Short mmCIF file of C-alpha atoms in Angstrom, two decimals:
data_model
loop_
_atom_site.label_atom_id
_atom_site.label_comp_id
_atom_site.label_asym_id
_atom_site.label_seq_id
_atom_site.Cartn_x
_atom_site.Cartn_y
_atom_site.Cartn_z
CA UNK Z 1 111.59 153.32 107.66
CA UNK Z 2 111.71 150.23 109.77
CA UNK Z 3 112.16 147.28 107.37
CA UNK Z 4 113.28 144.52 110.15
CA UNK Z 5 114.63 144.30 113.32
CA UNK Z 6 116.13 140.58 114.80
CA UNK Z 7 117.59 139.72 117.95
CA UNK Z 8 119.42 136.68 118.91
CA UNK Z 9 120.59 135.32 122.42
CA UNK Z 10 118.77 138.13 123.99
CA UNK Z 11 116.65 138.01 127.18
CA UNK Z 12 114.23 135.08 126.41
CA UNK Z 13 114.66 135.19 122.83
CA UNK Z 14 117.36 132.33 122.47
CA UNK Z 15 117.53 131.74 118.58
CA UNK Z 16 117.59 134.41 116.05
CA UNK Z 17 114.06 135.48 116.07
CA UNK Z 18 112.56 138.72 113.22
CA UNK Z 19 110.15 141.21 113.04
CA UNK Z 20 109.84 142.19 109.37
CA UNK Z 21 107.54 145.46 108.14
CA UNK Z 22 107.50 144.10 104.89
CA UNK Z 23 104.36 143.91 103.24
CA UNK Z 24 103.35 140.61 102.56
CA UNK Z 25 101.00 139.78 99.04
CA UNK Z 26 98.84 142.44 97.90
CA UNK Z 27 98.26 144.91 101.32
CA UNK Z 28 95.80 147.53 100.67
CA UNK Z 29 97.51 150.96 100.66
CA UNK Z 30 95.26 151.39 103.88
CA UNK Z 31 97.68 149.55 105.62
CA UNK Z 32 101.11 149.70 103.65
CA UNK Z 33 102.93 152.24 101.41
CA UNK Z 34 105.55 152.21 98.96
CA UNK Z 35 109.07 153.07 99.75
CA UNK Z 36 110.61 153.66 96.33
CA UNK Z 37 113.20 151.37 97.14
CA UNK Z 38 113.74 148.38 95.25
CA UNK Z 39 115.05 145.93 97.89
CA UNK Z 40 112.07 146.58 100.26
CA UNK Z 41 109.22 147.86 97.77
CA UNK Z 42 106.33 147.83 100.59
CA UNK Z 43 106.26 148.45 104.09
CA UNK Z 44 103.52 147.76 106.80
CA UNK Z 45 102.15 150.75 108.57
CA UNK Z 46 101.77 149.15 111.52
CA UNK Z 47 102.87 145.94 113.48
CA UNK Z 48 100.63 144.59 116.46
CA UNK Z 49 102.20 141.96 118.51
CA UNK Z 50 100.11 139.72 120.50
CA UNK Z 51 101.04 136.85 122.93
CA UNK Z 52 100.57 135.69 126.51
CA UNK Z 53 101.91 137.28 129.17
CA UNK Z 54 105.40 136.62 129.70
CA UNK Z 55 105.48 135.47 126.16
CA UNK Z 56 108.47 137.82 125.38
CA UNK Z 57 106.25 140.85 124.10
CA UNK Z 58 108.20 143.42 126.47
CA UNK Z 59 111.55 141.58 125.64
CA UNK Z 60 111.13 142.55 121.67
CA UNK Z 61 110.59 146.28 122.60
CA UNK Z 62 112.95 146.33 125.21
CA UNK Z 63 115.62 144.64 122.71
CA UNK Z 64 114.84 147.54 120.55
CA UNK Z 65 115.38 150.05 123.05
CA UNK Z 66 118.71 148.76 124.27
CA UNK Z 67 119.73 148.90 120.62
CA UNK Z 68 118.83 152.41 120.30
CA UNK Z 69 120.22 153.76 123.56
CA UNK Z 70 123.63 151.94 122.62
CA UNK Z 71 123.79 153.43 119.22
CA UNK Z 72 123.10 156.75 120.32
CA UNK Z 73 125.00 156.74 123.73
CA UNK Z 74 127.73 153.94 124.12
CA UNK Z 75 130.51 156.21 122.47
CA UNK Z 76 130.01 159.20 125.15
CA UNK Z 77 128.30 157.84 128.24
CA UNK Z 78 130.69 154.60 129.11
CA UNK Z 79 133.88 154.56 130.14
CA UNK Z 80 136.66 151.77 129.21
CA UNK Z 81 136.29 148.93 131.40
CA UNK Z 82 132.83 149.39 132.29
CA UNK Z 83 130.42 146.44 131.73
CA UNK Z 84 127.61 146.50 129.04
CA UNK Z 85 123.99 145.43 130.10
CA UNK Z 86 124.16 141.89 128.71
CA UNK Z 87 121.01 140.36 128.86
CA UNK Z 88 121.69 136.55 127.04
CA UNK Z 89 119.20 133.53 127.50
CA UNK Z 90 120.14 131.98 130.80
CA UNK Z 91 118.49 128.40 130.43
CA UNK Z 92 121.51 126.98 128.68
CA UNK Z 93 124.97 127.25 129.31
CA UNK Z 94 125.76 127.74 125.82
CA UNK Z 95 123.98 130.79 125.32
CA UNK Z 96 124.65 132.28 129.07
CA UNK Z 97 128.31 131.99 127.38
CA UNK Z 98 127.83 133.55 123.86
CA UNK Z 99 127.19 137.05 122.56
CA UNK Z 100 124.04 138.67 121.88
CA UNK Z 101 123.20 139.98 118.32
CA UNK Z 102 120.87 142.69 117.30
CA UNK Z 103 120.17 143.72 113.78
CA UNK Z 104 118.20 146.70 111.78
CA UNK Z 105 117.33 147.07 108.16
CA UNK Z 106 116.03 150.31 107.68
CA UNK Z 107 115.68 152.72 104.81
CA UNK Z 108 116.97 156.32 105.24
CA UNK Z 109 116.95 158.94 102.59
CA UNK Z 110 116.35 156.57 99.63
CA UNK Z 111 119.17 154.20 100.86
CA UNK Z 112 118.57 150.90 102.52
CA UNK Z 113 120.93 149.84 105.41
CA UNK Z 114 121.56 146.72 107.32
CA UNK Z 115 123.31 147.49 110.58
CA UNK Z 116 124.22 144.90 113.39
CA UNK Z 117 126.30 143.92 116.04
CA UNK Z 118 127.15 141.12 118.52
CA UNK Z 119 128.41 141.77 122.20
CA UNK Z 120 128.59 140.30 125.63
CA UNK Z 121 128.90 142.01 128.77
CA UNK Z 122 132.56 143.05 128.37
CA UNK Z 123 132.94 144.24 124.70
CA UNK Z 124 131.73 144.59 121.31
CA UNK Z 125 132.61 141.48 119.11
CA UNK Z 126 131.92 142.36 115.62
CA UNK Z 127 129.90 145.08 113.80
CA UNK Z 128 129.17 145.40 110.44
CA UNK Z 129 127.35 148.30 108.36
CA UNK Z 130 126.04 147.25 104.50
CA UNK Z 131 124.23 150.06 102.45
CA UNK Z 132 122.20 149.79 99.06
CA UNK Z 133 122.17 153.37 97.41
CA UNK Z 134 119.41 154.40 95.10
CA UNK Z 135 119.83 152.38 91.77
CA UNK Z 136 123.33 150.82 92.74
CA UNK Z 137 124.61 147.64 94.45
CA UNK Z 138 125.44 146.54 98.22
CA UNK Z 139 128.34 147.84 99.51
CA UNK Z 140 129.88 146.73 102.49
CA UNK Z 141 130.78 150.00 104.36
CA UNK Z 142 132.28 148.42 107.94
CA UNK Z 143 133.36 145.11 109.20
CA UNK Z 144 134.76 145.27 112.54
CA UNK Z 145 135.48 141.99 114.22
CA UNK Z 146 137.98 140.25 116.62
CA UNK Z 147 141.06 138.73 115.06
CA UNK Z 148 140.51 134.71 115.38
CA UNK Z 149 144.05 134.01 115.95
CA UNK Z 150 145.23 137.00 118.52
CA UNK Z 151 141.47 138.02 119.77
CA UNK Z 152 142.43 141.63 119.24
CA UNK Z 153 140.00 143.82 117.43
CA UNK Z 154 140.28 144.64 113.98
CA UNK Z 155 138.14 146.23 110.94
CA UNK Z 156 137.75 146.61 107.41
CA UNK Z 157 136.30 149.98 105.61
CA UNK Z 158 134.86 149.49 102.25
CA UNK Z 159 136.74 151.26 99.41
CA UNK Z 160 133.75 153.84 98.88
CA UNK Z 161 134.35 154.93 102.93
CA UNK Z 162 136.43 158.54 103.09
CA UNK Z 163 137.76 159.91 106.46
CA UNK Z 164 140.38 159.39 108.98
CA UNK Z 165 139.65 155.42 109.05
CA UNK Z 166 142.64 154.77 111.88
CA UNK Z 167 141.46 157.46 114.20
CA UNK Z 168 138.01 155.82 114.24
CA UNK Z 169 139.16 152.54 114.80
CA UNK Z 170 141.85 153.87 118.03
CA UNK Z 171 139.71 155.55 119.40
CA UNK Z 172 136.78 153.12 119.58
CA UNK Z 173 136.53 151.35 122.91
CA UNK Z 174 136.05 147.58 123.34
CA UNK Z 175 132.62 148.56 124.54
CA UNK Z 176 131.51 151.07 122.32
CA UNK Z 177 130.19 150.96 118.84
CA UNK Z 178 132.45 152.07 115.77
CA UNK Z 179 129.50 153.77 114.25
CA UNK Z 180 128.67 156.00 117.07
CA UNK Z 181 132.69 156.72 118.02
CA UNK Z 182 133.16 157.95 114.27
CA UNK Z 183 130.11 160.12 114.27
CA UNK Z 184 131.09 161.73 117.39
CA UNK Z 185 134.44 162.47 115.12
CA UNK Z 186 132.26 163.80 112.35
CA UNK Z 187 132.00 160.87 110.16
CA UNK Z 188 129.35 161.57 107.52
CA UNK Z 189 129.74 158.28 105.96
CA UNK Z 190 128.23 156.70 109.36
CA UNK Z 191 126.03 159.37 110.31
CA UNK Z 192 122.81 157.71 108.66
CA UNK Z 193 122.71 155.19 111.16
CA UNK Z 194 122.65 157.31 114.14
CA UNK Z 195 120.13 159.82 112.38
CA UNK Z 196 117.83 156.83 111.49
CA UNK Z 197 117.98 155.59 115.32
CA UNK Z 198 117.32 159.22 116.56
CA UNK Z 199 114.05 158.85 114.61
CA UNK Z 200 113.27 155.55 116.27
CA UNK Z 201 111.16 156.51 119.25
CA UNK Z 202 110.55 154.49 122.17
CA UNK Z 203 107.35 155.48 123.92
CA UNK Z 204 107.41 154.22 128.03
CA UNK Z 205 104.06 154.17 128.93
CA UNK Z 206 104.82 153.74 132.46
CA UNK Z 207 106.52 157.15 132.64
CA UNK Z 208 105.39 159.24 129.13
CA UNK Z 209 105.23 162.78 130.37
CA UNK Z 210 102.52 164.87 128.85
CA UNK Z 211 105.43 167.53 129.35
CA UNK Z 212 106.10 166.70 125.45
CA UNK Z 213 103.10 167.79 124.24
CA UNK Z 214 102.28 170.33 126.47
CA UNK Z 215 105.34 172.46 125.46
CA UNK Z 216 104.62 172.18 121.95
CA UNK Z 217 101.22 173.28 122.87
CA UNK Z 218 103.08 176.59 124.72
CA UNK Z 219 104.89 177.01 121.83
CA UNK Z 220 102.39 176.96 118.60
CA UNK Z 221 99.03 178.11 118.86
CA UNK Z 222 98.58 175.71 115.32
CA UNK Z 223 99.69 173.08 117.45
CA UNK Z 224 97.06 173.49 120.46
CA UNK Z 225 94.28 172.98 117.74
CA UNK Z 226 96.17 169.98 116.40
CA UNK Z 227 96.05 168.54 120.13
CA UNK Z 228 92.29 169.61 120.52
CA UNK Z 229 91.31 167.97 117.67
CA UNK Z 230 93.16 164.80 118.49
CA UNK Z 231 91.49 164.85 121.61
CA UNK Z 232 88.16 165.25 120.43
CA UNK Z 233 88.31 162.99 117.73
CA UNK Z 234 88.59 160.30 120.45
CA UNK Z 235 85.06 161.98 122.44
CA UNK Z 236 87.89 163.59 125.00
CA UNK Z 237 85.45 166.99 125.36
CA UNK Z 238 88.26 169.33 126.03
CA UNK Z 239 87.58 172.79 125.41
CA UNK Z 240 91.13 174.22 125.87
CA UNK Z 241 94.43 173.66 127.40
CA UNK Z 242 96.11 176.07 129.52
CA UNK Z 243 99.82 175.66 130.13
CA UNK Z 244 101.98 177.35 132.65
CA UNK Z 245 105.31 176.95 133.36
CA UNK Z 246 106.90 176.29 136.47
CA UNK Z 247 110.06 176.72 138.57
CA UNK Z 248 110.44 173.20 141.27
CA UNK Z 249 113.45 173.38 143.66
CA UNK Z 250 115.66 170.30 142.64
CA UNK Z 251 116.12 169.30 145.92
CA UNK Z 252 112.64 168.58 145.97
CA UNK Z 253 112.27 165.83 143.30
CA UNK Z 254 115.83 164.31 144.56
CA UNK Z 255 113.90 161.04 145.88
CA UNK Z 256 112.20 161.09 142.39
CA UNK Z 257 114.74 161.76 139.82
CA UNK Z 258 117.17 158.65 139.16
CA UNK Z 259 120.70 160.00 140.30
CA UNK Z 260 122.41 160.42 137.06
CA UNK Z 261 119.46 162.93 136.09
CA UNK Z 262 119.68 164.69 139.38
CA UNK Z 263 123.44 164.84 139.22
CA UNK Z 264 123.29 166.16 135.42
CA UNK Z 265 121.09 168.79 136.20
CA UNK Z 266 122.51 169.75 139.88
CA UNK Z 267 125.79 170.77 137.87
CA UNK Z 268 123.94 173.73 136.13
CA UNK Z 269 120.86 175.14 138.41
CA UNK Z 270 119.28 174.71 141.56
CA UNK Z 271 115.97 174.55 140.07
CA UNK Z 272 114.27 172.38 137.27
CA UNK Z 273 111.56 173.93 135.00
CA UNK Z 274 108.49 172.10 134.53
CA UNK Z 275 104.82 173.09 133.80
CA UNK Z 276 101.32 172.84 135.09
CA UNK Z 277 98.73 171.66 132.75
CA UNK Z 278 95.21 171.86 132.66
CA UNK Z 279 92.30 170.68 130.32
CA UNK Z 280 89.58 173.13 130.23
CA UNK Z 281 85.97 171.56 129.94
CA UNK Z 282 82.87 173.70 129.26
CA UNK Z 283 79.64 171.77 129.63
CA UNK Z 284 76.85 173.30 127.63
CA UNK Z 285 74.86 174.32 130.49
CA UNK Z 286 77.34 175.55 133.02
CA UNK Z 287 80.32 177.97 132.83
CA UNK Z 288 84.02 176.32 131.85
CA UNK Z 289 85.87 174.80 134.38
CA UNK Z 290 89.84 173.72 134.06
CA UNK Z 291 91.11 170.91 135.81
CA UNK Z 292 94.73 169.89 136.81
CA UNK Z 293 95.97 167.20 134.22
CA UNK Z 294 96.38 164.79 137.14
CA UNK Z 295 92.60 165.16 138.31
CA UNK Z 296 91.45 163.55 134.67
CA UNK Z 297 91.15 159.86 134.42
CA UNK Z 298 94.20 157.32 133.99
CA UNK Z 299 92.81 157.40 130.06
CA UNK Z 300 92.26 160.84 129.38
CA UNK Z 301 96.33 161.61 130.92
CA UNK Z 302 97.55 158.83 128.75
CA UNK Z 303 95.71 159.67 125.81
CA UNK Z 304 96.73 163.37 126.12
CA UNK Z 305 100.40 162.29 126.45
CA UNK Z 306 99.95 160.31 123.71
CA UNK Z 307 99.11 163.02 121.34
CA UNK Z 308 102.44 164.91 120.97
CA UNK Z 309 104.13 161.33 119.77
CA UNK Z 310 101.13 160.68 117.40
CA UNK Z 311 101.16 164.15 115.88
CA UNK Z 312 104.70 163.98 115.49
CA UNK Z 313 104.70 160.73 113.76
CA UNK Z 314 103.29 161.79 110.96
CA UNK Z 315 104.67 165.11 110.42
CA UNK Z 316 108.23 163.34 110.41
CA UNK Z 317 107.66 159.89 109.61
CA UNK Z 318 109.25 158.26 112.53
CA UNK Z 319 109.18 154.77 113.81
CA UNK Z 320 107.13 154.62 117.27
CA UNK Z 321 107.57 151.60 119.08
CA UNK Z 322 105.03 151.29 122.63
CA UNK Z 323 104.94 148.68 124.90
CA UNK Z 324 101.20 147.87 125.90
CA UNK Z 325 99.59 150.35 124.05
CA UNK Z 326 95.81 149.70 125.55
CA UNK Z 327 96.95 149.79 128.85
CA UNK Z 328 93.99 151.75 130.49
CA UNK Z 329 92.44 152.78 127.41
CA UNK Z 330 88.92 152.07 126.08
CA UNK Z 331 89.09 149.86 122.92
CA UNK Z 332 87.61 152.48 120.84
CA UNK Z 333 90.69 154.73 122.08
CA UNK Z 334 93.50 151.95 121.13
CA UNK Z 335 91.44 152.10 117.67
CA UNK Z 336 91.68 155.27 117.21
CA UNK Z 337 95.44 155.31 118.07
CA UNK Z 338 95.93 152.69 115.41
CA UNK Z 339 94.24 154.42 112.77
CA UNK Z 340 96.28 157.21 112.99
CA UNK Z 341 98.75 155.02 111.51
CA UNK Z 342 97.21 153.05 109.56
CA UNK Z 343 94.39 156.08 107.26
CA UNK Z 344 95.76 157.92 105.09
CA UNK Z 345 94.92 161.60 105.19
CA UNK Z 346 94.36 165.20 103.18
CA UNK Z 347 98.20 166.10 104.37
CA UNK Z 348 99.77 163.47 102.04
CA UNK Z 349 100.74 159.59 102.41
CA UNK Z 350 102.53 159.61 105.83
CA UNK Z 351 105.61 157.07 105.81
CA UNK Z 352 105.40 156.74 109.87
CA UNK Z 353 105.15 153.45 111.24
CA UNK Z 354 104.20 151.77 114.81
CA UNK Z 355 105.33 148.93 116.41
CA UNK Z 356 102.74 148.11 119.27
CA UNK Z 357 102.19 145.14 122.14
CA UNK Z 358 99.10 144.88 123.28
CA UNK Z 359 95.81 142.66 124.04
CA UNK Z 360 93.27 144.43 122.67
CA UNK Z 361 91.62 142.03 120.09
CA UNK Z 362 88.97 143.89 118.71
CA UNK Z 363 91.45 145.96 116.39
CA UNK Z 364 91.75 142.45 114.75
CA UNK Z 365 88.32 142.39 113.50
CA UNK Z 366 88.90 145.65 111.14
CA UNK Z 367 91.71 147.94 112.16
CA UNK Z 368 94.62 145.40 111.54
CA UNK Z 369 95.51 143.62 108.34
CA UNK Z 370 96.62 139.83 108.56
CA UNK Z 371 100.01 140.64 107.93
CA UNK Z 372 100.27 143.35 110.34
CA UNK Z 373 99.67 140.84 113.36
CA UNK Z 374 102.46 139.23 115.16
CA UNK Z 375 102.83 136.53 117.86
CA UNK Z 376 104.64 135.49 120.42
CA UNK Z 377 105.15 132.45 122.54
CA UNK Z 378 107.02 130.41 124.78
CA UNK Z 379 107.99 126.61 124.37
CA UNK Z 380 107.35 124.56 127.15
CA UNK Z 381 110.44 122.31 127.12
CA UNK Z 382 113.00 125.02 126.43
CA UNK Z 383 111.50 128.46 127.84
CA UNK Z 384 112.75 129.92 124.42
CA UNK Z 385 110.15 132.50 122.78
CA UNK Z 386 109.33 132.96 119.43
CA UNK Z 387 107.78 135.36 117.26
CA UNK Z 388 105.35 134.73 114.37
CA UNK Z 389 103.62 136.32 111.77
CA UNK Z 390 99.85 135.37 111.43
CA UNK Z 391 100.43 135.16 107.58
CA UNK Z 392 102.61 132.14 108.09
CA UNK Z 393 99.00 130.19 108.77
CA UNK Z 394 97.96 131.74 105.68
CA UNK Z 395 94.69 133.16 106.78
CA UNK Z 396 91.94 133.40 104.15
CA UNK Z 397 91.46 137.49 102.94
CA UNK Z 398 88.13 137.03 104.86
CA UNK Z 399 88.83 134.80 107.83
CA UNK Z 400 87.80 136.48 111.34
CA UNK Z 401 90.91 136.95 112.60
CA UNK Z 402 90.04 137.66 115.91
CA UNK Z 403 88.19 134.47 116.15
CA UNK Z 404 90.60 132.51 115.13
CA UNK Z 405 93.31 133.71 117.41
CA UNK Z 406 91.34 133.57 120.66
CA UNK Z 407 90.53 130.26 119.57
CA UNK Z 408 93.98 129.28 119.75
CA UNK Z 409 94.13 128.41 115.66
CA UNK Z 410 97.58 130.55 115.67
CA UNK Z 411 98.83 129.79 118.95
CA UNK Z 412 100.16 133.06 121.09
CA UNK Z 413 97.65 132.62 123.87
CA UNK Z 414 97.94 131.41 127.22
CA UNK Z 415 96.78 127.81 127.96
CA UNK Z 416 94.60 128.21 130.92
CA UNK Z 417 93.49 125.32 133.01
CA UNK Z 418 90.12 125.55 134.80
CA UNK Z 419 89.87 124.44 138.29
CA UNK Z 420 88.85 120.92 139.44
CA UNK Z 421 84.99 121.34 140.17
CA UNK Z 422 84.93 120.20 144.21
CA UNK Z 423 83.54 116.91 144.81
#
């Protein structure tokens, strides 16, 4: 469960901006759930982020994606001396030469954690981890820092931390995270951080592969039925899905695959296993007909690709992050995807969460609570972006959020200047 994510001096965000999933006021159970954790008792199921083009929505998602990638892979995929993908705010000199700070608060196995790190292109400057175990006080598990006098790295571990601390410290490269390194060396103390970030799913809508859904269908008849139900609930009339595994020569994909991925596959095989997906349509006055997924509309392809991650999210209480959720989708389909998180079902109260950027405003009429709506905007003078919840404007419980947003009451809309009439 995500409690909050904050970033400072990352891309267009110069000053610290925080996305909080904590429910505001008396949020209905439809929109929030109880955590059983005193520090963050109720969390929102959805955070919908609106704003003008170029306002920072995608940069926020990219910040989360970078944090996930760095936590999971900094200890094993980088080499000493390699530069970190540091992306500071560039429009003032102080920010250009300052570290980026990324902070994440989350709940895992009944404990709340606050984990953060700061870095520039050469090294990690600081790294810290706090924990609140069930019924217990806050514990500082890690504080890694640069000695102010020598500039050399050092770290302090909390008294409850057990294990080969000197090995963890000495094995951590300047351009890697100690938490990631320690888990590689079988640390159980820091494993909850890595495990939680594995449960954070960044869905890339540019390259969202349908094979994720297809592979689950191939392995489970029950899952096939669930996917078909997911499609039919959105009025996508599909009678069945055919899944055929195919072997493709790796050489044919050389121009398509990123070089690193191509090299990784080429070490083990000359072919790569893929699959052919067909959606079977059964008209009432004709014979069944199977169409390749590529022959379907863009919207149907995207919705089919969403089925796997969406169904998995409820099963495993995942945090799903999507940039431009509404791309190529009818407003009713977008609403259906959001309701999948906001609606409780007979299979229990899911604690899955969705963070999505979008422009589809009809969701503001009834599918989102005012505490679930966030806005990004850039200051004209500085070009720095900020992030703000609509709840800060204290809209009335019965306020028409869509009308208020489109009318500019909360900000987060482009200021469009009409062309002057020809004289």
